[in-house]
Short mmCIF file of C-alpha atoms in Angstrom, two decimals:
data_model
loop_
_atom_site.label_atom_id
_atom_site.label_comp_id
_atom_site.label_asym_id
_atom_site.label_seq_id
_atom_site.Cartn_x
_atom_site.Cartn_y
_atom_site.Cartn_z
CA MET A 1 -13.48 -17.66 -14.30
CA ASN A 2 -12.25 -19.53 -17.34
CA VAL A 3 -8.67 -20.56 -17.53
CA SER A 4 -7.10 -19.35 -20.71
CA THR A 5 -6.32 -22.05 -23.25
CA SER A 6 -3.15 -20.10 -24.03
CA GLY A 7 -1.43 -21.46 -20.92
CA PHE A 8 -0.72 -17.93 -19.74
CA GLU A 9 -2.08 -16.94 -16.34
CA GLY A 10 -1.10 -13.32 -16.11
CA ILE A 11 -0.23 -10.23 -18.14
CA VAL A 12 1.65 -7.29 -16.62
CA ILE A 13 1.99 -3.97 -18.40
CA GLY A 14 4.18 -1.04 -17.44
CA GLY A 15 4.62 2.46 -18.80
CA SER A 16 5.23 6.06 -17.99
CA ALA A 17 5.10 9.26 -20.03
CA GLY A 18 3.18 8.70 -23.25
CA SER A 19 1.85 5.29 -22.28
CA ILE A 20 -1.84 6.07 -21.87
CA SER A 21 -2.74 6.04 -25.55
CA PRO A 22 -0.84 2.83 -26.40
CA LEU A 23 -2.39 1.22 -23.32
CA CYS A 24 -5.86 2.23 -24.50
CA ALA A 25 -5.09 0.84 -27.96
CA ILE A 26 -4.09 -2.50 -26.46
CA LEU A 27 -7.00 -2.78 -24.06
CA SER A 28 -9.56 -1.72 -26.68
CA ALA A 29 -8.68 -4.82 -28.70
CA LEU A 30 -9.63 -7.17 -25.88
CA PRO A 31 -13.14 -8.63 -25.45
CA SER A 32 -15.00 -8.67 -22.15
CA ASP A 33 -14.46 -12.43 -21.82
CA PHE A 34 -10.69 -12.13 -22.18
CA SER A 35 -9.54 -14.81 -19.80
CA ILE A 36 -6.02 -13.82 -18.73
CA PRO A 37 -5.80 -11.48 -15.69
CA ILE A 38 -4.14 -8.14 -16.50
CA ALA A 39 -2.24 -5.83 -14.12
CA VAL A 40 -0.98 -2.40 -15.11
CA ALA A 41 1.51 -0.13 -13.35
CA LEU A 42 1.81 3.36 -14.78
CA HIS A 43 3.74 6.26 -13.36
CA ARG A 44 1.17 8.87 -12.53
CA SER A 45 0.72 11.82 -10.24
CA SER A 46 -1.48 11.21 -7.23
CA GLY A 47 -4.28 13.48 -8.56
CA GLY A 48 -5.26 11.21 -11.39
CA VAL A 49 -8.60 12.62 -12.54
CA GLU A 50 -7.42 13.29 -16.05
CA PHE A 51 -5.83 9.91 -16.07
CA HIS A 52 -9.03 8.11 -15.26
CA LYS A 53 -10.97 9.93 -17.92
CA ALA A 54 -8.38 8.99 -20.50
CA LEU A 55 -8.46 5.34 -19.53
CA GLY A 56 -12.18 4.92 -19.10
CA SER A 57 -12.88 5.10 -22.81
CA PRO A 58 -16.16 3.53 -23.93
CA GLU A 59 -14.52 1.28 -26.56
CA MET A 60 -12.98 -0.75 -23.80
CA ALA A 61 -14.90 -3.91 -22.95
CA LEU A 62 -12.74 -4.51 -19.87
CA LYS A 63 -13.22 -2.14 -16.97
CA ILE A 64 -10.30 -0.40 -15.31
CA TYR A 65 -10.21 -1.36 -11.63
CA GLU A 66 -8.07 0.03 -8.82
CA PRO A 67 -7.90 -2.84 -6.37
CA ASN A 68 -8.02 -3.03 -2.61
CA ASP A 69 -5.27 -4.85 -0.80
CA ARG A 70 -5.80 -8.65 -0.88
CA ASP A 71 -8.24 -8.64 -3.79
CA PRO A 72 -7.94 -11.83 -5.84
CA PHE A 73 -6.12 -11.22 -9.13
CA VAL A 74 -8.63 -12.48 -11.69
CA ALA A 75 -9.69 -11.97 -15.29
CA GLY A 76 -12.59 -9.75 -16.35
CA LYS A 77 -11.13 -6.38 -15.40
CA VAL A 78 -7.86 -4.53 -15.70
CA PHE A 79 -6.07 -4.07 -12.37
CA LEU A 80 -4.51 -0.63 -12.30
CA ALA A 81 -2.01 0.19 -9.55
CA PRO A 82 -3.61 2.95 -7.41
CA ALA A 83 -1.72 6.24 -7.25
CA ASP A 84 0.98 6.22 -4.58
CA TYR A 85 0.88 2.48 -3.97
CA HIS A 86 3.14 -0.28 -5.24
CA MET A 87 0.99 -3.08 -6.60
CA LEU A 88 2.41 -6.57 -6.10
CA VAL A 89 1.11 -10.02 -6.97
CA ASP A 90 1.43 -12.54 -4.17
CA LYS A 91 1.96 -16.24 -4.77
CA ASP A 92 -1.62 -17.05 -3.83
CA LYS A 93 -2.65 -14.84 -6.78
CA THR A 94 -3.90 -11.98 -4.67
CA ILE A 95 -3.04 -8.33 -5.07
CA CYS A 96 -0.83 -6.89 -2.37
CA LEU A 97 -0.51 -3.11 -2.02
CA SER A 98 2.36 -1.31 -0.36
CA THR A 99 3.27 2.28 0.40
CA SER A 100 6.94 1.45 0.92
CA ASP A 101 9.63 3.75 -0.43
CA MET A 102 9.74 4.59 -4.09
CA THR A 103 11.55 2.18 -6.39
CA ASN A 104 13.34 3.82 -9.32
CA TYR A 105 11.85 7.13 -8.14
CA ALA A 106 8.39 5.76 -8.73
CA ARG A 107 5.39 4.55 -6.74
CA PRO A 108 3.79 2.59 -8.27
CA SER A 109 6.94 1.03 -9.64
CA ILE A 110 6.84 -1.27 -12.65
CA ASP A 111 9.69 -3.42 -11.30
CA GLU A 112 7.73 -4.11 -8.09
CA LEU A 113 4.79 -5.43 -10.11
CA PHE A 114 6.84 -7.33 -12.69
CA GLU A 115 9.23 -9.01 -10.26
CA THR A 116 6.51 -10.23 -7.91
CA ALA A 117 4.32 -11.38 -10.81
CA ALA A 118 7.32 -13.27 -12.20
CA ASP A 119 7.69 -15.05 -8.85
CA CYS A 120 4.00 -15.89 -8.89
CA PHE A 121 3.51 -17.01 -12.49
CA GLY A 122 6.95 -18.03 -13.76
CA LYS A 123 6.78 -18.90 -17.45
CA LYS A 124 3.01 -18.39 -17.53
CA LEU A 125 3.45 -14.62 -17.52
CA ILE A 126 3.58 -12.01 -20.26
CA GLY A 127 5.42 -8.74 -19.53
CA ILE A 128 4.86 -5.67 -21.68
CA ILE A 129 6.78 -2.39 -21.57
CA LEU A 130 5.27 0.69 -23.18
CA SER A 131 6.44 4.26 -23.74
CA GLY A 132 8.22 5.94 -20.84
CA ALA A 133 11.04 8.21 -19.80
CA SER A 134 12.68 6.17 -17.04
CA ARG A 135 14.44 2.83 -16.64
CA ASP A 136 11.82 1.40 -14.31
CA GLY A 137 10.59 -1.97 -15.57
CA SER A 138 13.86 -3.18 -17.05
CA ASP A 139 14.83 -5.34 -14.07
CA GLY A 140 11.31 -6.68 -13.87
CA LEU A 141 11.17 -7.63 -17.53
CA MET A 142 14.57 -9.28 -17.21
CA LYS A 143 13.24 -11.39 -14.35
CA ILE A 144 10.15 -12.37 -16.34
CA LYS A 145 12.40 -13.54 -19.18
CA ALA A 146 14.73 -15.37 -16.79
CA LYS A 147 11.76 -17.29 -15.40
CA GLY A 148 10.69 -18.32 -18.88
CA GLY A 149 7.92 -15.76 -19.39
CA LEU A 150 7.13 -13.93 -22.60
CA THR A 151 8.44 -10.38 -23.11
CA ILE A 152 7.01 -7.71 -25.39
CA VAL A 153 7.88 -4.05 -25.87
CA GLN A 154 6.17 -1.31 -27.81
CA ASN A 155 8.04 -0.43 -30.99
CA PRO A 156 10.25 2.46 -29.81
CA LEU A 157 10.26 4.16 -33.21
CA LYS A 158 6.65 5.19 -32.78
CA ALA A 159 6.62 5.67 -29.01
CA ASP A 160 6.52 9.08 -27.32
CA GLY A 161 9.11 8.04 -24.77
CA GLU A 162 11.81 5.65 -25.92
CA THR A 163 13.97 5.46 -22.78
CA MET A 164 11.94 2.85 -20.96
CA ILE A 165 11.69 0.62 -24.01
CA ARG A 166 15.34 0.97 -25.07
CA SER A 167 16.45 0.30 -21.51
CA ALA A 168 14.40 -2.91 -21.44
CA MET A 169 15.83 -3.93 -24.82
CA GLU A 170 19.37 -3.42 -23.55
CA THR A 171 18.92 -5.69 -20.55
CA THR A 172 16.61 -8.33 -22.00
CA ASN A 173 16.49 -10.26 -25.24
CA ILE A 174 12.91 -9.23 -26.05
CA ASP A 175 10.59 -11.76 -27.69
CA TYR A 176 8.36 -9.35 -29.62
CA LEU A 177 8.59 -5.75 -30.67
CA TYR A 178 5.11 -4.63 -31.70
CA SER A 179 2.96 -1.57 -32.23
CA PRO A 180 0.19 -1.15 -29.60
CA GLU A 181 -2.40 -2.35 -32.14
CA GLN A 182 -0.32 -5.45 -32.84
CA ILE A 183 0.05 -6.15 -29.14
CA GLY A 184 -3.72 -5.92 -28.70
CA ARG A 185 -4.39 -8.25 -31.62
CA PHE A 186 -1.68 -10.65 -30.48
CA LEU A 187 -3.12 -10.93 -26.97
CA LYS A 188 -6.64 -11.39 -28.29
CA ASP A 189 -5.55 -14.14 -30.71
CA LEU A 190 -3.39 -15.75 -28.06
CA ASP A 191 -6.35 -16.02 -25.70
CA LYS A 192 -8.51 -17.51 -28.46
CA GLY A 193 -5.78 -20.02 -29.17
CA SER A 194 -5.17 -18.73 -32.69
CA ALA A 195 -1.84 -16.97 -32.19
CA THR A 196 1.40 -18.69 -32.98
CA LEU A 197 4.28 -18.10 -30.64
CA MET B 1 4.52 -28.28 -13.48
CA HIS B 2 6.71 -25.25 -13.18
CA LEU B 3 9.40 -25.69 -10.59
CA ASP B 4 11.00 -22.55 -9.37
CA ASN B 5 13.99 -23.37 -7.27
CA GLU B 6 15.58 -19.96 -6.91
CA ASN B 7 12.33 -18.49 -5.78
CA ASP B 8 11.66 -21.22 -3.26
CA SER B 9 15.14 -20.71 -1.86
CA GLU B 10 14.44 -17.03 -1.36
CA ASP B 11 11.23 -17.78 0.48
CA ILE B 12 13.11 -20.20 2.72
CA GLU B 13 15.73 -17.54 3.40
CA VAL B 14 13.04 -15.01 4.36
CA ARG B 15 11.51 -17.44 6.85
CA LEU B 16 14.88 -18.25 8.35
CA LEU B 17 15.85 -14.59 8.62
CA LEU B 18 12.63 -13.64 10.40
CA GLU B 19 13.03 -16.59 12.76
CA ALA B 20 16.66 -15.64 13.42
CA ILE B 21 15.78 -12.02 14.18
CA PHE B 22 13.09 -13.16 16.58
CA LEU B 23 15.41 -15.60 18.39
CA LYS B 24 18.29 -13.18 18.62
CA TYR B 25 16.61 -9.84 19.23
CA GLY B 26 12.97 -10.57 20.03
CA SER B 27 11.64 -8.41 17.20
CA ASP B 28 8.84 -10.38 15.62
CA PHE B 29 8.02 -9.86 11.96
CA ARG B 30 6.81 -13.38 11.41
CA SER B 31 3.17 -12.29 11.24
CA TYR B 32 3.81 -9.59 8.71
CA SER B 33 2.67 -9.97 5.11
CA ARG B 34 5.34 -12.29 3.75
CA LEU B 35 5.52 -10.63 0.35
CA SER B 36 5.89 -7.07 1.72
CA VAL B 37 8.57 -8.17 4.17
CA LYS B 38 10.37 -10.03 1.41
CA ARG B 39 10.41 -6.91 -0.77
CA GLN B 40 11.83 -4.86 2.13
CA ILE B 41 14.47 -7.50 2.78
CA LEU B 42 15.47 -7.69 -0.89
CA LYS B 43 15.91 -3.91 -0.87
CA MET B 44 18.23 -4.21 2.15
CA VAL B 45 20.25 -6.90 0.35
CA LYS B 46 20.60 -4.63 -2.66
CA ASP B 47 21.42 -1.50 -0.59
CA GLN B 48 24.11 -3.41 1.32
CA ASN B 49 25.58 -4.87 -1.85
CA LEU B 50 25.08 -8.39 -0.56
CA GLY B 51 24.63 -11.48 -2.71
CA ASN B 52 21.57 -12.94 -1.02
CA ILE B 53 19.34 -12.92 2.05
CA SER B 54 21.50 -15.48 3.87
CA GLU B 55 24.42 -13.05 3.79
CA LEU B 56 22.15 -10.39 5.25
CA GLN B 57 21.12 -12.83 7.96
CA HIS B 58 24.73 -13.52 8.84
CA LYS B 59 25.41 -9.82 9.17
CA MET B 60 22.28 -9.19 11.22
CA ILE B 61 22.91 -11.99 13.68
CA TRP B 62 26.59 -11.28 14.29
CA ASP B 63 26.53 -7.49 14.23
CA GLU B 64 24.05 -6.00 16.68
CA LEU B 65 24.87 -2.43 15.72
CA PHE B 66 24.15 -3.24 12.12
CA PHE B 67 20.87 -4.86 13.08
CA LYS B 68 19.84 -1.83 15.11
CA SER B 69 20.64 0.48 12.26
CA ILE B 70 18.60 -1.53 9.77
CA LEU B 71 15.67 -2.43 12.06
CA PRO B 72 13.60 0.68 11.22
CA LYS B 73 13.57 -0.43 7.59
CA PHE B 74 11.19 -3.23 8.51
CA SER B 75 8.42 -0.81 9.31
CA ILE B 76 7.03 1.43 6.63
CA ASN B 77 6.49 5.00 7.72
CA VAL B 78 5.50 6.75 4.52
CA THR B 79 2.92 9.37 5.43
CA GLU B 80 2.12 13.03 4.98
CA HIS B 81 -0.15 15.74 6.38
CA PHE B 82 -3.75 15.18 5.25
CA ARG B 83 -2.73 12.13 3.24
CA ASP B 84 -5.72 11.23 1.05
CA PRO B 85 -7.58 14.53 1.39
CA SER B 86 -10.79 12.83 0.31
CA PHE B 87 -10.70 10.79 3.51
CA TYR B 88 -10.59 13.90 5.69
CA LYS B 89 -13.39 15.40 3.69
CA ALA B 90 -15.50 12.30 4.20
CA PHE B 91 -14.65 12.33 7.91
CA ARG B 92 -15.66 15.98 8.21
CA ASN B 93 -18.96 15.41 6.41
CA ASP B 94 -20.01 12.03 7.74
CA VAL B 95 -18.36 11.43 11.12
CA VAL B 96 -18.12 14.91 12.66
CA PRO B 97 -21.92 15.34 13.01
CA PHE B 98 -22.02 12.20 15.18
CA LEU B 99 -19.02 13.35 17.23
CA ARG B 100 -20.84 16.57 18.13
CA THR B 101 -23.35 14.57 20.14
CA TYR B 102 -20.81 13.22 22.66
CA PRO B 103 -19.76 15.24 25.75
CA SER B 104 -16.16 14.05 25.39
CA LEU B 105 -14.24 12.13 22.74
CA LYS B 106 -11.52 9.52 22.67
CA ILE B 107 -9.68 8.87 19.44
CA TRP B 108 -7.10 6.14 18.92
CA HIS B 109 -4.72 6.60 16.03
CA ALA B 110 -3.07 3.18 15.65
CA GLY B 111 0.16 3.05 13.67
CA CYS B 112 0.63 6.80 13.63
CA ALA B 113 4.22 6.62 12.32
CA THR B 114 5.80 10.09 12.38
CA GLY B 115 2.54 11.79 13.37
CA GLU B 116 1.60 13.86 10.33
CA GLU B 117 -1.88 12.38 10.13
CA VAL B 118 -2.43 12.79 13.88
CA TYR B 119 -1.83 16.54 13.63
CA SER B 120 -4.05 16.62 10.55
CA MET B 121 -6.88 15.14 12.59
CA ALA B 122 -6.16 17.60 15.42
CA ILE B 123 -6.48 20.49 12.97
CA LEU B 124 -9.74 19.12 11.60
CA LEU B 125 -11.18 18.72 15.10
CA GLU B 126 -9.99 22.20 16.06
CA GLU B 127 -11.80 23.69 13.07
CA GLU B 128 -14.97 21.78 13.95
CA ASN B 129 -14.74 22.98 17.56
CA LEU B 130 -14.28 19.43 18.80
CA TYR B 131 -10.63 19.43 19.78
CA GLU B 132 -11.13 20.82 23.29
CA LYS B 133 -13.21 17.84 24.35
CA THR B 134 -11.02 15.26 22.63
CA GLN B 135 -8.22 13.02 23.87
CA ILE B 136 -6.14 11.50 21.08
CA TYR B 137 -4.05 8.40 21.73
CA ALA B 138 -1.47 8.07 18.97
CA THR B 139 0.41 4.77 19.02
CA ASP B 140 3.14 3.10 17.03
CA ILE B 141 5.63 0.27 17.42
CA ASN B 142 8.50 2.35 16.04
CA ILE B 143 10.00 4.41 18.89
CA LYS B 144 12.07 6.57 16.57
CA ALA B 145 9.00 7.48 14.56
CA LEU B 146 7.14 8.29 17.78
CA GLU B 147 9.92 10.66 18.83
CA ILE B 148 9.51 12.57 15.59
CA ALA B 149 5.75 12.58 16.08
CA LYS B 150 6.12 14.01 19.58
CA GLY B 151 8.44 16.74 18.32
CA GLY B 152 5.99 17.69 15.59
CA LYS B 153 8.82 19.02 13.46
CA TYR B 154 8.73 18.42 9.72
CA LEU B 155 10.60 19.44 6.60
CA SER B 156 9.65 22.79 5.12
CA ARG B 157 10.14 21.51 1.61
CA ASN B 158 6.98 19.43 2.03
CA LEU B 159 4.91 22.48 2.96
CA SER B 160 3.35 22.99 -0.44
CA THR B 161 2.02 19.42 -0.45
CA CYS B 162 0.69 19.93 3.08
CA SER B 163 -1.13 23.09 2.09
CA GLU B 164 -2.50 21.55 -1.06
CA ASN B 165 -3.77 18.49 0.80
CA TYR B 166 -5.18 20.64 3.58
CA LEU B 167 -7.23 22.70 1.16
CA LYS B 168 -8.44 19.65 -0.74
CA SER B 169 -9.50 18.07 2.55
CA GLY B 170 -11.95 20.91 3.18
CA GLY B 171 -9.70 22.97 5.45
CA LYS B 172 -11.33 26.20 6.53
CA LYS B 173 -8.29 28.40 7.05
CA SER B 174 -4.73 28.17 5.85
CA PHE B 175 -2.29 25.44 6.80
CA SER B 176 0.27 28.10 7.73
CA GLU B 177 -1.92 29.12 10.70
CA TYR B 178 -1.10 25.86 12.45
CA ILE B 179 2.67 25.95 12.15
CA SER B 180 5.72 28.08 12.70
CA VAL B 181 8.49 27.87 10.12
CA GLN B 182 12.12 27.65 11.23
CA ASP B 183 14.44 27.57 8.24
CA MET B 184 14.40 24.03 6.90
CA ASP B 185 11.69 22.85 9.27
CA PHE B 186 8.21 23.75 10.35
CA ILE B 187 6.81 22.98 13.78
CA MET B 188 3.22 22.17 14.64
CA ASP B 189 1.46 24.65 16.89
CA LYS B 190 1.72 23.79 20.60
CA LYS B 191 -2.00 24.01 21.15
CA LEU B 192 -2.48 21.09 18.74
CA LYS B 193 -0.26 18.88 20.90
CA LYS B 194 -2.16 19.58 24.09
CA ASN B 195 -4.60 16.70 23.82
CA ILE B 196 -2.42 14.16 22.09
CA LEU B 197 -0.67 11.32 23.93
CA PHE B 198 1.98 9.47 21.96
CA ILE B 199 2.35 5.91 23.22
CA ASP B 200 4.48 2.89 22.31
CA HIS B 201 2.01 0.12 21.42
CA ASN B 202 2.42 -3.10 19.46
CA LEU B 203 -0.71 -4.22 17.61
CA ALA B 204 0.65 -7.75 17.39
CA VAL B 205 0.85 -8.41 21.13
CA ASP B 206 -0.57 -5.55 23.20
CA GLU B 207 -4.14 -5.45 24.46
CA THR B 208 -6.88 -2.88 24.36
CA PHE B 209 -6.34 0.17 26.56
CA VAL B 210 -9.15 2.48 25.56
CA GLU B 211 -12.81 2.56 24.64
CA ALA B 212 -12.62 4.93 21.71
CA HIS B 213 -15.24 6.75 19.68
CA VAL B 214 -12.96 6.66 16.66
CA ILE B 215 -10.07 4.42 15.69
CA LEU B 216 -7.87 5.33 12.75
CA CYS B 217 -5.52 2.73 11.35
CA ARG B 218 -4.60 3.68 7.83
CA ASN B 219 -2.25 1.62 5.67
CA VAL B 220 -1.03 -0.55 8.50
CA LEU B 221 -2.95 -3.78 8.04
CA ILE B 222 -1.69 -4.09 4.46
CA TYR B 223 1.61 -5.15 6.02
CA PHE B 224 0.13 -7.85 8.26
CA ASN B 225 -0.74 -11.41 7.36
CA GLU B 226 -4.26 -12.80 7.55
CA VAL B 227 -3.95 -14.13 11.12
CA LEU B 228 -2.54 -10.93 12.57
CA THR B 229 -5.07 -8.87 10.61
CA ARG B 230 -7.88 -10.83 12.25
CA ARG B 231 -6.35 -10.25 15.67
CA VAL B 232 -6.11 -6.53 15.10
CA ILE B 233 -9.66 -6.18 13.78
CA LYS B 234 -10.87 -7.96 16.91
CA LEU B 235 -8.72 -5.63 19.02
CA PHE B 236 -10.27 -2.62 17.30
CA TYR B 237 -13.75 -4.01 17.74
CA ASP B 238 -13.12 -4.47 21.46
CA SER B 239 -11.58 -1.00 21.72
CA LEU B 240 -14.51 0.82 20.11
CA GLN B 241 -17.55 2.24 21.83
CA LYS B 242 -20.91 0.74 20.97
CA HIS B 243 -21.30 2.48 17.61
CA GLY B 244 -17.74 3.67 17.18
CA PHE B 245 -16.05 4.52 13.90
CA LEU B 246 -13.16 2.68 12.28
CA CYS B 247 -11.17 4.47 9.56
CA MET B 248 -8.94 2.42 7.30
CA GLY B 249 -6.66 3.23 4.36
CA LEU B 250 -8.46 3.97 1.10
CA ARG B 251 -7.30 0.66 -0.39
CA GLU B 252 -7.99 -1.50 2.63
CA SER B 253 -11.20 -3.41 2.89
CA ILE B 254 -12.09 -5.15 6.13
CA MET B 255 -15.36 -6.37 4.68
CA ARG B 256 -14.28 -9.95 4.24
CA SER B 257 -16.95 -12.43 5.12
CA ALA B 258 -15.83 -12.75 8.73
CA ASN B 259 -16.28 -9.05 9.48
CA LYS B 260 -19.54 -8.37 7.69
CA GLU B 261 -21.75 -8.66 10.73
CA HIS B 262 -19.42 -6.66 12.96
CA PHE B 263 -18.84 -3.56 10.90
CA LYS B 264 -20.93 -1.70 8.37
CA TYR B 265 -19.92 0.96 5.89
CA LEU B 266 -20.53 4.57 6.82
CA ASN B 267 -18.60 5.91 3.83
CA ARG B 268 -17.51 3.32 1.31
CA ASP B 269 -15.01 5.39 -0.68
CA GLY B 270 -13.50 6.87 2.48
CA LYS B 271 -13.26 3.38 4.00
CA ILE B 272 -15.01 4.56 7.13
CA TYR B 273 -16.78 1.78 9.02
CA ARG B 274 -19.11 1.73 11.97
CA LYS B 275 -19.13 -0.90 14.66
CA VAL B 276 -22.19 -3.13 14.83
CA PRO B 277 -22.52 -4.23 18.46
CA SER B 278 -22.83 -7.97 18.68
CA GLU B 279 -22.35 -10.79 21.14
CA SER B 280 -21.07 -13.14 18.50
CA PHE B 281 -17.72 -11.60 17.74
CA ASN B 282 -15.72 -14.28 19.46
CA ARG B 283 -16.98 -16.79 16.95
CA MET B 284 -15.17 -14.87 14.26
CA VAL B 285 -11.76 -15.49 15.75
CA LYS B 286 -10.76 -19.11 15.89
#
C-alpha cells in the first residue's frame, strides 16, 4: 500500500438517519487508488440488506468491506462496521470488533470508532460527521480535535438529520463545514496533494 | 513524531490495573485484548464518575465488595436466542448431515454466557432428531452467567426477536413451542435441558475435558490477545474428534497462516471450520 502524501493515515466517518446518500456522494468521488484507509460506523438495524444495496452503488471505485476481527486497517476498501458490532481501531492499525454494551444507544457506536482511531492516529486522522438523529460521535470528534486531527461535518442546512451534526458543532470547534460533494472532492484533492488546508 | 502522553498514561494505567487485580484477587485479564479491556475499563470510570483509571484501581484494590460488584463487567455477555440466524441455517444445512452418521454426539459450547445460544442449538438438534443422542457441554468463566443459563429463564420482552431469529434460522415449528411464558419471563422447556451440562471452565488456564464432534465458540476470541487466542485454538484442536467441526462468530477468522493446515472451511460465511488431522500441530504453538 502507498502511504498518502497528505500525511493523513486514517479517515473515520460516522452517521445515522439520512447518512447513506451523503456517504455515497463522498465515496463516489474517491478513486480506487485512494491511499488513506477509511472506516465508517453507521447506525443500522441488524438486517441490513437494503443498506448494502444502497451502499454498493456501481459508481464507487472503492468496495465496501465488513471486516473480520483483527483485519489490518488498510487503504483500498471502505471498512464498514458490521451490524451489531462496535468497530475499533487498535494501535497496531488492526480492526478490533466488540459486541460489548451499546454506547449512546448504538452498536456500532461512532464514538467507539472515533475515540480509538484518535488514540491510534493522533493528528494524522480525519473525522467526519454526517446526518443523524442522535448525539453519538460528538465525544469522538472532540477527541480527534483534541489530539490534533482534522474535523469535518456535513453542512446541517442540507442534511436530513441535523441533531448529530449540531451536537458535534456544539462540542467541537469544527475545521470544515462542507456539503457531501465538497467533502468528497476535498478528500480526493488532499490525497493527491492538491488541497490546501 | 507524534507524542501522545495522555494516551500512553492511560495504557500504563490499564496494565497496572490488570496487574493489581491479578495480584489482589487472582482474576487474570492480562491476556485479554488490551483495547477491548481498556474500553470496558473506561466505561467503568465514566459510570463511577471517577477522574481516571488510577482512581478506579484504588477503589478496586481497597474495596473488595466494590470489586466483586464490578467484576462481571469485564466479561461481555451480549447474546440472544438464535443470534446470527444465518449461522444456524448454515449449521442445519452443512453440519447436520454429517452429525446423522454418528451413533452419539458430544458438543462443547465454549463461552456460552447466559445460555441463549445453547438452547438454540438444542432446539435445532431436537428438530433434526439428533438431540436424544447428544450431550452438550456448555461452559463459561462467569458463574453468574452460568446460573442464568442453568435456569433457562429469559425476559419476555425479547420474545419477538427470538421468534424472528428462530424463523430466519430455518426453524420448523414455532419458537413458542419450546417455552412457557410466566409474566415478564419465559422459561425454556425442561426437555431441552435434559442433555445439557453447564460447567465452569476457563479457556485461559483449563485443559481439554472432552473429545467433541462440534465445538462452538462464538464471539469469545475477539476479546483475547494473540497469545491466548493461539492457546485456545490449540485447545479446541485437541478437544475435537478427527474431523470435528469448529463454529466461530461470523466476524472471527481463525484462518491466519498458523492455522491454515489445521482447519479448513466447511462454510465460509457461517465461519464453520473442520479439523484437519495432523501430527504437526505442536509446531504451531511456540
